[in-house]
């Protein structure tokens, strides 16, 4: 189990647009939530949605079948892996998360600071 269901930051019934709207309304850097991924793919079950610098980032959370762990974004060598989605959130509440803007090819970073609830 990913450890998401009882968490304040998990928006179970939220789609991408609802998540983005809620984060734009919060308008605080480091605002975040986790939603189910649009594709309903077992390899990428969740998406971490983060607001920073007036932008919303949708970061896929991958499930690695071989180790039964989770990781963020595309697979890369030396990536951080976690035993649950909750561990990813706890880790990035303490250490900055790198945000990559593929359109502008820029990098930013922020911590997960403000839980956004979707109403």
mmCIF file with all atom_site columns, C-alpha atoms in Angstrom:
data_model
loop_
_atom_site.group_PDB
_atom_site.id
_atom_site.type_symbol
_atom_site.label_atom_id
_atom_site.label_alt_id
_atom_site.label_comp_id
_atom_site.label_asym_id
_atom_site.label_entity_id
_atom_site.label_seq_id
_atom_site.pdbx_PDB_ins_code
_atom_site.Cartn_x
_atom_site.Cartn_y
_atom_site.Cartn_z
_atom_site.occupancy
_atom_site.B_iso_or_equiv
_atom_site.pdbx_formal_charge
_atom_site.auth_seq_id
_atom_site.auth_comp_id
_atom_site.auth_asym_id
_atom_site.auth_atom_id
_atom_site.pdbx_PDB_model_num
ATOM 1   C CA . UNK A 1 1   ? 0.000   0.000  0.000   1.00 0.00 ? 1   UNK A CA 1
ATOM 2   C CA . UNK A 1 2   ? 1.298   3.428  -0.943  1.00 0.00 ? 2   UNK A CA 1
ATOM 3   C CA . UNK A 1 3   ? 0.223   4.920  2.379   1.00 0.00 ? 3   UNK A CA 1
ATOM 4   C CA . UNK A 1 4   ? -1.912  7.646  0.813   1.00 0.00 ? 4   UNK A CA 1
ATOM 5   C CA . UNK A 1 5   ? -5.498  6.992  1.795   1.00 0.00 ? 5   UNK A CA 1
ATOM 6   C CA . UNK A 1 6   ? -5.634  8.536  5.261   1.00 0.00 ? 6   UNK A CA 1
ATOM 7   C CA . UNK A 1 7   ? -3.440  11.515 4.384   1.00 0.00 ? 7   UNK A CA 1
ATOM 8   C CA . UNK A 1 8   ? -4.616  15.130 4.270   1.00 0.00 ? 8   UNK A CA 1
ATOM 9   C CA . UNK A 1 9   ? -2.624  15.738 1.087   1.00 0.00 ? 9   UNK A CA 1
ATOM 10  C CA . UNK A 1 10  ? -4.247  12.891 -0.869  1.00 0.00 ? 10  UNK A CA 1
ATOM 11  C CA . UNK A 1 11  ? -7.061  14.081 -3.135  1.00 0.00 ? 11  UNK A CA 1
ATOM 12  C CA . UNK A 1 12  ? -8.688  10.781 -4.061  1.00 0.00 ? 12  UNK A CA 1
ATOM 13  C CA . UNK A 1 13  ? -11.426 12.070 -6.353  1.00 0.00 ? 13  UNK A CA 1
ATOM 14  C CA . UNK A 1 14  ? -9.478  14.889 -7.934  1.00 0.00 ? 14  UNK A CA 1
ATOM 15  C CA . UNK A 1 15  ? -8.539  15.122 -11.623 1.00 0.00 ? 15  UNK A CA 1
ATOM 16  C CA . UNK A 1 16  ? -5.729  17.161 -13.135 1.00 0.00 ? 16  UNK A CA 1
ATOM 17  C CA . UNK A 1 17  ? -7.831  20.274 -13.768 1.00 0.00 ? 17  UNK A CA 1
ATOM 18  C CA . UNK A 1 18  ? -9.345  20.296 -10.261 1.00 0.00 ? 18  UNK A CA 1
ATOM 19  C CA . UNK A 1 19  ? -5.876  19.878 -8.742  1.00 0.00 ? 19  UNK A CA 1
ATOM 20  C CA . UNK A 1 20  ? -4.387  22.683 -10.821 1.00 0.00 ? 20  UNK A CA 1
ATOM 21  C CA . UNK A 1 21  ? -7.312  25.026 -10.054 1.00 0.00 ? 21  UNK A CA 1
ATOM 22  C CA . UNK A 1 22  ? -6.997  24.358 -6.316  1.00 0.00 ? 22  UNK A CA 1
ATOM 23  C CA . UNK A 1 23  ? -3.256  25.071 -6.379  1.00 0.00 ? 23  UNK A CA 1
ATOM 24  C CA . UNK A 1 24  ? -3.668  28.269 -8.394  1.00 0.00 ? 24  UNK A CA 1
ATOM 25  C CA . UNK A 1 25  ? -6.242  29.411 -5.824  1.00 0.00 ? 25  UNK A CA 1
ATOM 26  C CA . UNK A 1 26  ? -3.823  28.676 -2.976  1.00 0.00 ? 26  UNK A CA 1
ATOM 27  C CA . UNK A 1 27  ? -1.180  30.781 -4.770  1.00 0.00 ? 27  UNK A CA 1
ATOM 28  C CA . UNK A 1 28  ? 1.540   29.781 -2.276  1.00 0.00 ? 28  UNK A CA 1
ATOM 29  C CA . UNK A 1 29  ? 4.931   28.434 -3.307  1.00 0.00 ? 29  UNK A CA 1
ATOM 30  C CA . UNK A 1 30  ? 5.307   24.896 -2.001  1.00 0.00 ? 30  UNK A CA 1
ATOM 31  C CA . UNK A 1 31  ? 1.572   24.157 -2.064  1.00 0.00 ? 31  UNK A CA 1
ATOM 32  C CA . UNK A 1 32  ? 0.959   20.567 -3.071  1.00 0.00 ? 32  UNK A CA 1
ATOM 33  C CA . UNK A 1 33  ? -1.333  17.581 -3.207  1.00 0.00 ? 33  UNK A CA 1
ATOM 34  C CA . UNK A 1 34  ? -1.225  14.068 -4.574  1.00 0.00 ? 34  UNK A CA 1
ATOM 35  C CA . UNK A 1 35  ? -3.858  12.760 -6.962  1.00 0.00 ? 35  UNK A CA 1
ATOM 36  C CA . UNK A 1 36  ? -4.412  9.578  -8.902  1.00 0.00 ? 36  UNK A CA 1
ATOM 37  C CA . UNK A 1 37  ? -2.705  9.729  -12.282 1.00 0.00 ? 37  UNK A CA 1
ATOM 38  C CA . UNK A 1 38  ? -4.953  10.378 -15.249 1.00 0.00 ? 38  UNK A CA 1
ATOM 39  C CA . UNK A 1 39  ? -3.836  7.287  -17.121 1.00 0.00 ? 39  UNK A CA 1
ATOM 40  C CA . UNK A 1 40  ? -4.640  4.807  -14.319 1.00 0.00 ? 40  UNK A CA 1
ATOM 41  C CA . UNK A 1 41  ? -1.395  3.004  -15.094 1.00 0.00 ? 41  UNK A CA 1
ATOM 42  C CA . UNK A 1 42  ? -0.079  0.594  -12.461 1.00 0.00 ? 42  UNK A CA 1
ATOM 43  C CA . UNK A 1 43  ? 3.472   1.751  -13.271 1.00 0.00 ? 43  UNK A CA 1
ATOM 44  C CA . UNK A 1 44  ? 2.517   5.355  -12.544 1.00 0.00 ? 44  UNK A CA 1
ATOM 45  C CA . UNK A 1 45  ? -0.361  5.273  -10.077 1.00 0.00 ? 45  UNK A CA 1
ATOM 46  C CA . UNK A 1 46  ? -0.113  8.807  -8.652  1.00 0.00 ? 46  UNK A CA 1
ATOM 47  C CA . UNK A 1 47  ? 0.890   12.336 -9.526  1.00 0.00 ? 47  UNK A CA 1
ATOM 48  C CA . UNK A 1 48  ? 2.454   14.890 -7.202  1.00 0.00 ? 48  UNK A CA 1
ATOM 49  C CA . UNK A 1 49  ? 1.059   18.336 -8.051  1.00 0.00 ? 49  UNK A CA 1
ATOM 50  C CA . UNK A 1 50  ? 3.171   21.275 -6.835  1.00 0.00 ? 50  UNK A CA 1
ATOM 51  C CA . UNK A 1 51  ? 2.714   25.040 -7.101  1.00 0.00 ? 51  UNK A CA 1
ATOM 52  C CA . UNK A 1 52  ? 5.827   27.184 -7.421  1.00 0.00 ? 52  UNK A CA 1
ATOM 53  C CA . UNK A 1 53  ? 6.538   30.603 -8.935  1.00 0.00 ? 53  UNK A CA 1
ATOM 54  C CA . UNK A 1 54  ? 3.007   30.975 -10.375 1.00 0.00 ? 54  UNK A CA 1
ATOM 55  C CA . UNK A 1 55  ? 3.243   27.575 -12.103 1.00 0.00 ? 55  UNK A CA 1
ATOM 56  C CA . UNK A 1 56  ? 1.753   24.168 -11.433 1.00 0.00 ? 56  UNK A CA 1
ATOM 57  C CA . UNK A 1 57  ? 3.971   21.121 -11.915 1.00 0.00 ? 57  UNK A CA 1
ATOM 58  C CA . UNK A 1 58  ? 2.498   17.627 -12.361 1.00 0.00 ? 58  UNK A CA 1
ATOM 59  C CA . UNK A 1 59  ? 5.188   15.136 -11.377 1.00 0.00 ? 59  UNK A CA 1
ATOM 60  C CA . UNK A 1 60  ? 4.504   11.455 -12.034 1.00 0.00 ? 60  UNK A CA 1
ATOM 61  C CA . UNK A 1 61  ? 5.049   9.032  -9.170  1.00 0.00 ? 61  UNK A CA 1
ATOM 62  C CA . UNK A 1 62  ? 6.291   5.724  -10.551 1.00 0.00 ? 62  UNK A CA 1
ATOM 63  C CA . UNK A 1 63  ? 5.847   2.333  -8.940  1.00 0.00 ? 63  UNK A CA 1
ATOM 64  C CA . UNK A 1 64  ? 8.902   0.127  -9.439  1.00 0.00 ? 64  UNK A CA 1
ATOM 65  C CA . UNK A 1 65  ? 7.618   -3.426 -9.562  1.00 0.00 ? 65  UNK A CA 1
ATOM 66  C CA . UNK A 1 66  ? 10.988  -5.129 -9.054  1.00 0.00 ? 66  UNK A CA 1
ATOM 67  C CA . UNK A 1 67  ? 11.681  -3.417 -5.716  1.00 0.00 ? 67  UNK A CA 1
ATOM 68  C CA . UNK A 1 68  ? 8.064   -2.510 -4.807  1.00 0.00 ? 68  UNK A CA 1
ATOM 69  C CA . UNK A 1 69  ? 9.169   1.082  -4.291  1.00 0.00 ? 69  UNK A CA 1
ATOM 70  C CA . UNK A 1 70  ? 8.177   4.516  -5.585  1.00 0.00 ? 70  UNK A CA 1
ATOM 71  C CA . UNK A 1 71  ? 10.162  7.218  -7.377  1.00 0.00 ? 71  UNK A CA 1
ATOM 72  C CA . UNK A 1 72  ? 9.430   10.626 -8.896  1.00 0.00 ? 72  UNK A CA 1
ATOM 73  C CA . UNK A 1 73  ? 9.517   11.580 -12.550 1.00 0.00 ? 73  UNK A CA 1
ATOM 74  C CA . UNK A 1 74  ? 11.245  9.689  -15.326 1.00 0.00 ? 74  UNK A CA 1
ATOM 75  C CA . UNK A 1 75  ? 13.613  6.881  -14.477 1.00 0.00 ? 75  UNK A CA 1
ATOM 76  C CA . UNK A 1 76  ? 17.185  8.042  -13.980 1.00 0.00 ? 76  UNK A CA 1
ATOM 77  C CA . UNK A 1 77  ? 20.349  6.534  -12.603 1.00 0.00 ? 77  UNK A CA 1
ATOM 78  C CA . UNK A 1 78  ? 20.942  7.106  -8.911  1.00 0.00 ? 78  UNK A CA 1
ATOM 79  C CA . UNK A 1 79  ? 17.353  8.208  -8.353  1.00 0.00 ? 79  UNK A CA 1
ATOM 80  C CA . UNK A 1 80  ? 15.866  8.299  -4.874  1.00 0.00 ? 80  UNK A CA 1
ATOM 81  C CA . UNK A 1 81  ? 13.459  5.466  -4.170  1.00 0.00 ? 81  UNK A CA 1
ATOM 82  C CA . UNK A 1 82  ? 10.919  5.285  -1.379  1.00 0.00 ? 82  UNK A CA 1
ATOM 83  C CA . UNK A 1 83  ? 8.905   2.519  0.250   1.00 0.00 ? 83  UNK A CA 1
ATOM 84  C CA . UNK A 1 84  ? 5.687   4.548  0.128   1.00 0.00 ? 84  UNK A CA 1
ATOM 85  C CA . UNK A 1 85  ? 4.229   7.708  -1.366  1.00 0.00 ? 85  UNK A CA 1
ATOM 86  C CA . UNK A 1 86  ? 3.990   9.063  2.188   1.00 0.00 ? 86  UNK A CA 1
ATOM 87  C CA . UNK A 1 87  ? 7.795   8.759  2.471   1.00 0.00 ? 87  UNK A CA 1
ATOM 88  C CA . UNK A 1 88  ? 8.222   10.835 -0.693  1.00 0.00 ? 88  UNK A CA 1
ATOM 89  C CA . UNK A 1 89  ? 6.074   13.597 0.828   1.00 0.00 ? 89  UNK A CA 1
ATOM 90  C CA . UNK A 1 90  ? 7.828   13.453 4.214   1.00 0.00 ? 90  UNK A CA 1
ATOM 91  C CA . UNK A 1 91  ? 11.238  13.556 2.527   1.00 0.00 ? 91  UNK A CA 1
ATOM 92  C CA . UNK A 1 92  ? 10.363  16.586 0.387   1.00 0.00 ? 92  UNK A CA 1
ATOM 93  C CA . UNK A 1 93  ? 8.861   18.437 3.342   1.00 0.00 ? 93  UNK A CA 1
ATOM 94  C CA . UNK A 1 94  ? 12.448  18.423 4.684   1.00 0.00 ? 94  UNK A CA 1
ATOM 95  C CA . UNK A 1 95  ? 14.562  18.550 1.519   1.00 0.00 ? 95  UNK A CA 1
ATOM 96  C CA . UNK A 1 96  ? 13.915  20.520 -1.651  1.00 0.00 ? 96  UNK A CA 1
ATOM 97  C CA . UNK A 1 97  ? 12.295  18.936 -4.652  1.00 0.00 ? 97  UNK A CA 1
ATOM 98  C CA . UNK A 1 98  ? 13.790  19.835 -8.043  1.00 0.00 ? 98  UNK A CA 1
ATOM 99  C CA . UNK A 1 99  ? 11.143  21.137 -10.444 1.00 0.00 ? 99  UNK A CA 1
ATOM 100 C CA . UNK A 1 100 ? 12.024  20.859 -14.121 1.00 0.00 ? 100 UNK A CA 1
ATOM 101 C CA . UNK A 1 101 ? 10.163  23.011 -16.608 1.00 0.00 ? 101 UNK A CA 1
ATOM 102 C CA . UNK A 1 102 ? 10.476  21.090 -19.860 1.00 0.00 ? 102 UNK A CA 1
ATOM 103 C CA . UNK A 1 103 ? 9.013   23.933 -21.947 1.00 0.00 ? 103 UNK A CA 1
ATOM 104 C CA . UNK A 1 104 ? 11.507  26.570 -20.834 1.00 0.00 ? 104 UNK A CA 1
ATOM 105 C CA . UNK A 1 105 ? 14.236  24.113 -19.859 1.00 0.00 ? 105 UNK A CA 1
ATOM 106 C CA . UNK A 1 106 ? 14.639  25.693 -16.428 1.00 0.00 ? 106 UNK A CA 1
ATOM 107 C CA . UNK A 1 107 ? 15.077  24.175 -12.995 1.00 0.00 ? 107 UNK A CA 1
ATOM 108 C CA . UNK A 1 108 ? 13.693  25.408 -9.715  1.00 0.00 ? 108 UNK A CA 1
ATOM 109 C CA . UNK A 1 109 ? 13.338  23.799 -6.343  1.00 0.00 ? 109 UNK A CA 1
ATOM 110 C CA . UNK A 1 110 ? 10.948  24.043 -3.435  1.00 0.00 ? 110 UNK A CA 1
ATOM 111 C CA . UNK A 1 111 ? 9.894   22.067 -0.403  1.00 0.00 ? 111 UNK A CA 1
ATOM 112 C CA . UNK A 1 112 ? 6.400   20.648 0.005   1.00 0.00 ? 112 UNK A CA 1
ATOM 113 C CA . UNK A 1 113 ? 5.081   23.134 2.540   1.00 0.00 ? 113 UNK A CA 1
ATOM 114 C CA . UNK A 1 114 ? 1.343   23.753 2.224   1.00 0.00 ? 114 UNK A CA 1
ATOM 115 C CA . UNK A 1 115 ? -1.187  20.974 1.907   1.00 0.00 ? 115 UNK A CA 1
ATOM 116 C CA . UNK A 1 116 ? -4.009  21.960 -0.433  1.00 0.00 ? 116 UNK A CA 1
ATOM 117 C CA . UNK A 1 117 ? -7.403  20.396 0.061   1.00 0.00 ? 117 UNK A CA 1
ATOM 118 C CA . UNK A 1 118 ? -9.669  20.190 -2.947  1.00 0.00 ? 118 UNK A CA 1
ATOM 119 C CA . UNK A 1 119 ? -13.203 21.152 -2.090  1.00 0.00 ? 119 UNK A CA 1
#
